[in-house]
């Protein structure tokens, strides 16, 4: 019986992999689930993204228009109503769906090839898979989407806003600056997005492995997934807010002041000091923690639902 046991001992491994499939699933399911999660999340959290971007664009040399988060919200509502906090939502919504779809699809594609023989993804491989997913989403979706969003929000602060809507804005940007006008700050965006997803998936993978212990089949409650997501989001905020500030400046209407990403960083440091690299950290922290928690919860639950109706090997 012992020899028989040894003969059949490899077979539990495929069963273990099958049980783990809902967590590291077929890229097709990941693309669909990621898109759904991204669309829902951005509708919930956009006002904090708006405030964060306004504070980052509010350079000291102007002098500052806002005294803080509350003052930014107050002035925006007084001038444009509550809907002013959603200015630029369309550009982010159109981009958020494909962004999350590309991110999760690429992560699952890479992670399915990086798992060990037991179907387990270690933290280091999770970081590398997250890095790959972040770089791809930055090039295909995030850079043009964020450039348009920042220009929309910055345009609202001007005396005579010129963008009437998403498609009109994109058309005007391309007409004035060409297609490259939607790819301003691409280096900073790739650095920011790549490090973002590397940090988040590293933390998520580490926490999931810790929670499951020696039982890879152990299910994770949605609230626990949300808590892990919030921690992953917080880690990414503190890890790369400086890159986010540089990216925002490079994509604003006054991006012409900077020769490149390095020049932008040096000018911010020279004229505004080190603390300028952490402008908007508080509103970004709140948004990102909620963002990542919501996205991972919805993603996991949608994948579970898809596993019922969409059978894949």
Coordinates of N, CA, C and O in Angstrom, one line a residue, residues 91-92 95 99 134-151 173 179-193 247 250-251:
X91 N -13.7 60.6 -18.4 CA -12.4 60.2 -18.9 C -11.8 59.1 -18.1 O -11.2 58.1 -18.6
X92 N -12.0 59.1 -16.8 CA -11.5 58.1 -15.9 C -12.3 56.8 -16.0 O -11.8 55.7 -15.9
X95 N -11.5 54.8 -19.0 CA -10.2 54.2 -18.9 C -10.1 53.2 -17.8 O -9.4 52.2 -17.9
X99 N -8.5 49.5 -17.9 CA -7.3 49.4 -17.1 C -7.3 48.2 -16.1 O -6.3 47.5 -16.1
X134 N 1.4 46.0 -14.2 CA 1.4 47.5 -14.1 C 2.0 48.2 -15.2 O 1.4 49.2 -15.7
X135 N 3.1 47.7 -15.8 CA 3.7 48.3 -16.9 C 2.8 48.2 -18.1 O 2.7 49.2 -18.9
X136 N 2.2 47.1 -18.4 CA 1.3 46.9 -19.5 C 0.1 47.8 -19.4 O -0.3 48.5 -20.4
X137 N -0.5 47.9 -18.3 CA -1.7 48.8 -18.2 C -1.3 50.3 -18.3 O -2.1 51.1 -18.8
X138 N -0.1 50.6 -17.9 CA 0.4 52.0 -18.0 C 0.5 52.4 -19.4 O 0.1 53.5 -19.8
X139 N 1.1 51.5 -20.3 CA 1.3 51.8 -21.7 C 0.0 51.8 -22.5 O -0.2 52.7 -23.3
X140 N -0.8 50.8 -22.2 CA -2.0 50.7 -23.1 C -3.1 51.6 -22.7 O -3.9 52.0 -23.5
X141 N -3.3 51.8 -21.3 CA -4.5 52.5 -20.9 C -4.2 53.7 -20.0 O -4.7 54.8 -20.2
X142 N -3.4 53.6 -18.9 CA -3.3 54.6 -17.9 C -2.7 55.9 -18.4 O -3.3 57.0 -18.0
X143 N -1.6 55.9 -19.1 CA -1.0 57.1 -19.5 C -2.0 58.0 -20.3 O -2.2 59.2 -20.0
X144 N -2.6 57.5 -21.4 CA -3.5 58.4 -22.1 C -4.7 58.8 -21.3 O -5.2 59.9 -21.3
X145 N -5.2 57.9 -20.5 CA -6.4 58.1 -19.6 C -6.1 59.2 -18.6 O -6.9 60.2 -18.4
X146 N -5.0 59.1 -17.9 CA -4.6 60.0 -16.9 C -4.3 61.4 -17.4 O -4.6 62.4 -16.8
X147 N -3.7 61.4 -18.6 CA -3.3 62.7 -19.2 C -4.6 63.5 -19.5 O -4.7 64.7 -19.2
X148 N -5.6 62.8 -20.1 CA -6.9 63.5 -20.4 C -7.6 63.9 -19.1 O -8.1 65.0 -19.0
X149 N -7.5 63.0 -18.1 CA -8.2 63.4 -16.8 C -7.6 64.6 -16.2 O -8.3 65.5 -15.7
X150 N -6.2 64.6 -16.1 CA -5.6 65.8 -15.5 C -5.8 67.0 -16.3 O -6.1 68.1 -15.7
X151 N -5.8 67.0 -17.6 CA -6.1 68.2 -18.4 C -7.5 68.6 -18.2 O -7.8 69.8 -18.1
X173 N -7.3 68.0 -27.7 CA -5.9 67.7 -27.3 C -5.1 67.1 -28.5 O -4.0 67.5 -28.7
X179 N -1.2 62.9 -31.3 CA -1.4 61.8 -30.4 C -0.5 61.8 -29.2 O -0.8 61.3 -28.1
X180 N 0.7 62.3 -29.4 CA 1.7 62.4 -28.3 C 1.1 63.3 -27.1 O 1.6 63.2 -26.0
X181 N 0.1 64.1 -27.4 CA -0.5 64.9 -26.4 C -1.2 64.1 -25.3 O -1.4 64.6 -24.2
X182 N -1.6 62.9 -25.7 CA -2.2 62.0 -24.7 C -1.2 61.1 -24.1 O -1.6 60.2 -23.3
X183 N 0.1 61.2 -24.4 CA 1.1 60.4 -23.8 C 2.1 61.2 -23.1 O 3.3 60.8 -23.0
X184 N 1.7 62.3 -22.5 CA 2.7 63.1 -21.7 C 2.9 62.4 -20.4 O 2.0 61.9 -19.7
X185 N 4.2 62.5 -19.9 CA 4.6 61.8 -18.7 C 4.5 60.3 -18.7 O 4.3 59.7 -17.7
X186 N 4.8 59.7 -19.9 CA 4.7 58.3 -20.0 C 5.7 57.6 -19.1 O 5.4 56.5 -18.5
X187 N 7.0 58.1 -19.0 CA 8.0 57.5 -18.2 C 7.6 57.5 -16.7 O 7.7 56.4 -16.1
X188 N 7.1 58.6 -16.2 CA 6.6 58.7 -14.8 C 5.5 57.8 -14.6 O 5.3 57.2 -13.5
X189 N 4.6 57.7 -15.6 CA 3.4 56.8 -15.5 C 3.8 55.4 -15.4 O 3.2 54.6 -14.6
X190 N 4.7 54.9 -16.3 CA 5.1 53.5 -16.2 C 5.8 53.2 -14.9 O 5.6 52.2 -14.3
X191 N 6.7 54.1 -14.4 CA 7.3 53.9 -13.1 C 6.3 53.9 -12.0 O 6.4 53.0 -11.1
X192 N 5.4 54.8 -12.0 CA 4.4 54.8 -11.0 C 3.5 53.6 -11.0 O 3.2 53.0 -10.0
X193 N 2.9 53.3 -12.2 CA 2.0 52.2 -12.3 C 2.7 50.8 -12.1 O 2.1 49.9 -11.4
X247 N 4.1 62.6 -12.0 CA 3.2 62.2 -13.2 C 2.1 63.2 -13.4 O 1.9 63.6 -14.5
X250 N 3.5 66.4 -14.9 CA 3.9 66.1 -16.3 C 2.7 66.1 -17.3 O 2.9 66.2 -18.5
X251 N 1.5 65.8 -16.7 CA 0.4 65.7 -17.5 C -0.6 66.9 -17.5 O -1.6 67.0 -18.2

